[in-house]
Tab-separated table of C-alpha atoms in Angstrom:
chain	number	residue	atom	x	y	z
A	1	MET	CA	19.236	9.125	55.581
A	2	PHE	CA	18.841	6.726	52.684
A	3	SER	CA	21.623	4.530	53.988
A	4	VAL	CA	20.019	4.339	57.428
A	5	MET	CA	16.636	3.327	55.972
A	6	SER	CA	18.332	0.817	53.735
A	7	LYS	CA	20.124	-0.749	56.725
A	8	ILE	CA	16.859	-0.973	58.653
A	9	LEU	CA	15.097	-2.655	55.746
A	10	LYS	CA	17.917	-5.071	55.075
A	11	GLU	CA	19.049	-5.959	58.601
A	12	ASP	CA	16.616	-4.904	61.327
A	13	LEU	CA	13.283	-5.553	59.626
A	14	PRO	CA	13.971	-9.244	58.893
A	15	LYS	CA	15.124	-9.743	62.490
A	16	ALA	CA	12.011	-8.049	63.836
A	17	ALA	CA	9.799	-10.130	61.532
A	18	LEU	CA	11.542	-13.323	62.659
A	19	ILE	CA	11.099	-12.430	66.350
A	20	LEU	CA	7.436	-11.627	65.723
A	21	LEU	CA	6.949	-14.966	63.976
A	22	ILE	CA	8.707	-16.905	66.765
A	23	PHE	CA	6.714	-15.308	69.560
A	24	SER	CA	3.474	-15.616	67.594
A	25	ILE	CA	4.080	-19.356	67.305
A	26	ILE	CA	5.104	-19.705	70.972
A	27	CYS	CA	2.412	-17.502	72.524
A	28	GLY	CA	-0.357	-17.790	69.983
A	29	LEU	CA	-0.082	-21.461	69.027
A	30	LEU	CA	2.093	-23.576	71.315
A	31	TYR	CA	0.940	-21.943	74.567
A	32	THR	CA	-2.711	-22.138	73.515
A	33	LEU	CA	-2.393	-25.795	72.548
A	34	ALA	CA	-0.581	-26.602	75.804
A	35	VAL	CA	-3.151	-24.878	78.017
A	36	THR	CA	-6.052	-26.394	76.068
A	37	GLY	CA	-4.500	-29.855	76.209
A	38	ILE	CA	-3.765	-29.672	79.939
A	39	SER	CA	-7.259	-28.371	80.748
A	40	GLN	CA	-8.890	-31.071	78.613
A	41	LEU	CA	-6.778	-33.703	80.352
A	42	LEU	CA	-7.194	-32.527	83.948
A	43	PHE	CA	-10.502	-30.611	83.903
A	44	PRO	CA	-12.479	-31.772	80.840
A	45	ASP	CA	-15.849	-30.924	82.337
A	46	LYS	CA	-14.917	-27.355	83.278
A	47	ALA	CA	-12.923	-26.809	80.095
A	48	ASN	CA	-16.026	-27.581	78.028
A	49	GLY	CA	-18.354	-25.212	79.855
A	50	SER	CA	-19.507	-27.313	82.835
A	51	ILE	CA	-22.375	-28.711	80.787
A	52	VAL	CA	-24.942	-30.790	82.647
A	53	GLU	CA	-25.340	-33.886	80.460
A	54	VAL	CA	-27.440	-36.941	81.291
A	55	ASN	CA	-27.675	-39.988	79.004
A	56	GLY	CA	-26.184	-38.036	76.127
A	57	LYS	CA	-28.604	-35.121	76.415
A	58	LYS	CA	-27.296	-31.682	77.346
A	59	TYR	CA	-29.475	-29.571	79.627
A	60	GLY	CA	-27.344	-26.446	79.948
A	61	SER	CA	-24.346	-25.165	81.824
A	62	GLU	CA	-24.299	-25.299	85.600
A	63	LEU	CA	-22.591	-21.896	85.461
A	64	LEU	CA	-25.412	-20.094	83.626
A	65	ALA	CA	-28.927	-19.428	84.851
A	66	GLN	CA	-32.068	-20.579	83.113
A	67	GLN	CA	-35.460	-19.036	83.621
A	68	PHE	CA	-37.999	-21.038	85.642
A	69	ASN	CA	-41.321	-19.448	86.568
A	70	ASP	CA	-43.796	-22.302	86.931
A	71	GLU	CA	-44.964	-23.639	90.268
A	72	LYS	CA	-43.331	-27.078	89.941
A	73	HIS	CA	-39.794	-25.725	89.689
A	74	MET	CA	-37.493	-23.779	91.950
A	75	TRP	CA	-37.072	-20.192	90.840
A	76	GLY	CA	-33.713	-18.527	90.438
A	77	ARG	CA	-32.787	-14.888	90.477
A	78	ILE	CA	-34.762	-12.387	88.430
A	79	MET	CA	-33.547	-12.241	84.838
A	80	ASN	CA	-33.930	-9.383	82.366
A	81	VAL	CA	-34.771	-11.550	79.383
A	82	ASP	CA	-34.669	-10.399	75.781
A	83	THR	CA	-35.994	-12.816	73.169
A	84	LYS	CA	-36.408	-10.281	70.351
A	85	THR	CA	-32.899	-9.002	69.707
A	86	PHE	CA	-31.147	-12.275	68.921
A	87	THR	CA	-32.162	-15.197	66.690
A	88	ASP	CA	-30.479	-18.433	65.736
A	89	LYS	CA	-29.641	-19.541	62.187
A	90	ASP	CA	-33.244	-20.695	61.688
A	91	GLY	CA	-34.653	-17.347	62.752
A	92	SER	CA	-35.971	-18.608	66.088
A	93	PRO	CA	-35.622	-16.231	69.073
A	94	VAL	CA	-32.717	-16.855	71.407
A	95	MET	CA	-33.089	-15.992	75.073
A	96	TYR	CA	-30.561	-13.421	76.210
A	97	ALA	CA	-30.338	-12.122	79.752
A	98	SER	CA	-28.742	-8.890	80.876
A	99	PRO	CA	-28.113	-7.283	84.261
A	100	SER	CA	-30.026	-4.368	85.643
A	101	ASN	CA	-27.872	-1.272	85.897
A	102	LEU	CA	-30.191	0.513	88.273
A	103	THR	CA	-28.503	1.776	91.408
A	104	PRO	CA	-29.838	3.347	94.599
A	105	ALA	CA	-28.109	6.609	93.711
A	106	GLY	CA	-28.129	8.956	90.764
A	107	GLU	CA	-30.701	9.734	88.153
A	108	THR	CA	-31.739	7.826	85.055
A	109	LYS	CA	-32.931	9.364	81.821
A	110	GLN	CA	-35.634	6.753	81.485
A	111	LYS	CA	-38.994	8.480	81.473
A	112	ASP	CA	-42.222	7.470	83.131
A	113	LYS	CA	-45.304	9.541	82.373
A	114	GLY	CA	-43.070	12.283	81.049
A	115	GLU	CA	-41.118	12.701	84.258
A	116	LEU	CA	-37.567	11.735	85.088
A	117	LYS	CA	-37.368	9.190	87.867
A	118	GLU	CA	-34.549	8.580	90.276
A	119	ASP	CA	-32.940	5.146	90.233
A	120	GLU	CA	-33.769	4.659	93.883
A	121	LYS	CA	-37.479	5.213	93.334
A	122	GLN	CA	-37.520	3.012	90.259
A	123	MET	CA	-35.691	0.237	92.089
A	124	LYS	CA	-38.195	0.350	94.935
A	125	GLU	CA	-41.064	-0.008	92.486
A	126	LEU	CA	-39.395	-2.908	90.672
A	127	VAL	CA	-38.583	-4.701	93.906
A	128	ALA	CA	-42.126	-4.142	95.196
A	129	ASP	CA	-43.546	-5.700	92.026
A	130	ARG	CA	-41.205	-8.645	92.335
A	131	VAL	CA	-42.004	-9.150	96.009
A	132	ALA	CA	-45.696	-9.256	95.113
A	133	MET	CA	-44.981	-11.814	92.383
A	134	ILE	CA	-42.930	-14.010	94.720
A	135	ARG	CA	-45.530	-13.819	97.507
A	136	LYS	CA	-48.315	-14.723	95.089
A	137	ALA	CA	-46.389	-17.818	93.969
A	138	ASN	CA	-45.553	-18.794	97.558
A	139	PRO	CA	-48.688	-18.071	99.603
A	140	GLU	CA	-47.512	-20.421	102.352
A	141	GLN	CA	-44.736	-17.958	103.188
A	142	THR	CA	-46.692	-14.706	103.481
A	143	ASP	CA	-45.535	-14.243	107.078
A	144	LYS	CA	-41.852	-14.420	106.093
A	145	LYS	CA	-39.587	-11.908	104.402
A	146	VAL	CA	-38.761	-12.608	100.784
A	147	PRO	CA	-35.015	-13.307	100.405
A	148	VAL	CA	-33.381	-10.396	98.630
A	149	ASP	CA	-31.803	-12.510	95.880
A	150	LEU	CA	-35.248	-13.567	94.658
A	151	VAL	CA	-36.197	-9.965	93.901
A	152	THR	CA	-32.949	-8.527	92.535
A	153	CYS	CA	-30.835	-9.202	89.454
A	154	SER	CA	-27.288	-10.438	89.746
A	155	GLY	CA	-24.358	-8.513	88.351
A	156	SER	CA	-24.229	-10.716	85.262
A	157	GLY	CA	-27.941	-11.340	84.870
A	158	LEU	CA	-27.095	-15.037	84.550
A	159	ASP	CA	-26.312	-16.044	88.120
A	160	PRO	CA	-26.935	-19.831	88.337
A	161	GLY	CA	-27.436	-19.977	92.092
A	162	ILE	CA	-29.536	-18.605	94.915
A	163	SER	CA	-28.923	-18.485	98.623
A	164	VAL	CA	-29.882	-21.408	100.824
A	165	ALA	CA	-32.485	-19.118	102.429
A	166	ALA	CA	-34.044	-18.415	99.012
A	167	ALA	CA	-34.214	-22.157	98.290
A	168	GLU	CA	-35.714	-22.878	101.721
A	169	TYR	CA	-38.339	-20.203	101.125
A	170	GLN	CA	-39.703	-22.156	98.137
A	171	ILE	CA	-39.843	-25.593	99.746
A	172	PRO	CA	-43.466	-25.332	101.018
A	173	ARG	CA	-44.665	-24.506	97.485
A	174	LEU	CA	-42.686	-27.378	96.005
A	175	VAL	CA	-44.076	-29.789	98.593
A	176	LYS	CA	-47.542	-28.931	97.354
A	177	THR	CA	-46.813	-28.861	93.609
A	178	THR	CA	-44.315	-31.719	93.166
A	179	GLY	CA	-45.778	-34.293	95.540
A	180	LYS	CA	-42.394	-34.715	97.202
A	181	SER	CA	-42.019	-34.570	100.950
A	182	GLU	CA	-40.222	-31.759	102.723
A	183	ALA	CA	-37.461	-34.190	103.677
A	184	GLU	CA	-36.990	-35.241	100.037
A	185	LEU	CA	-36.806	-31.641	98.905
A	186	ARG	CA	-34.332	-30.674	101.593
A	187	LYS	CA	-32.175	-33.621	100.591
A	188	ILE	CA	-32.146	-32.395	96.981
A	189	VAL	CA	-31.321	-28.844	98.050
A	190	ASP	CA	-28.513	-30.081	100.294
A	191	LYS	CA	-27.082	-32.243	97.525
A	192	TYR	CA	-26.875	-29.356	95.077
A	193	THR	CA	-25.661	-26.730	97.509
A	194	VAL	CA	-22.201	-25.435	96.659
A	195	HIS	CA	-20.307	-24.772	99.878
A	196	LYS	CA	-17.660	-22.187	100.639
A	197	PHE	CA	-14.252	-22.851	99.118
A	198	LEU	CA	-12.091	-24.412	101.836
A	199	GLY	CA	-14.960	-23.623	104.184
A	200	ILE	CA	-13.902	-19.978	104.262
A	201	PHE	CA	-14.062	-18.201	100.917
A	202	GLY	CA	-17.234	-17.147	99.103
A	203	GLU	CA	-20.830	-17.882	99.981
A	204	GLU	CA	-22.936	-21.017	99.923
A	205	TYR	CA	-25.424	-21.165	97.089
A	206	VAL	CA	-27.900	-23.617	95.608
A	207	ASN	CA	-27.596	-24.490	91.923
A	208	VAL	CA	-31.119	-23.936	90.607
A	209	LEU	CA	-30.718	-25.857	87.342
A	210	LYS	CA	-29.489	-28.992	89.088
A	211	VAL	CA	-32.252	-28.827	91.691
A	212	ASN	CA	-34.879	-28.579	88.961
A	213	LEU	CA	-33.375	-31.440	86.991
A	214	ALA	CA	-33.508	-33.487	90.192
A	215	LEU	CA	-37.150	-32.496	90.685
A	216	GLU	CA	-37.869	-33.838	87.202
A	217	GLY	CA	-36.036	-37.063	87.975
A	218	ILE	CA	-33.313	-36.366	85.425
A	219	LEU	CA	-30.577	-35.998	88.022
A	220	LYS	CA	-30.493	-38.337	90.984
């Protein structure tokens, strides 16, 4: 038994350690450097987070939603925003969004007036409140249905885009609050609409951050 252990320690262990070191260097260092270098060379914008930067100022990532709720901006999807849990190094609150895990089925242990509520009922109440909020902000569209993506959270809680229908729904309000014509607004929406990949895969969506930066004159 002792001789077997001694052989392992003297012969097999150094070999195993050498193999571990070699593959750690190849997979952990060389591969990482190669992938990072190639991505920085071929896709520098995407490799660095798809940051929207104008004249040296960074306005956020085009892949992450930001919350807009004033009348002069286009609104994105509903966000569950938490500004109390996280702070930066200076102690200032950092906005953090999370998805809603409510589903039309099942039961949640969240209580309301001492009674358990079903997810379906709670969702209906939340959506009703959101519909009322959207209709109040867009009184010109009271005769039209509110697009579903304006009253529901995305899976990530940080979806950067809305449907073309949801963007179109807000145009009458933006005509009134921004002073831009309907044609100007439609041109902006069209410019920042992301189309289906190869015209087949995925869905068209409007990037809300870019539209709002265009409304402010930051993006052209």
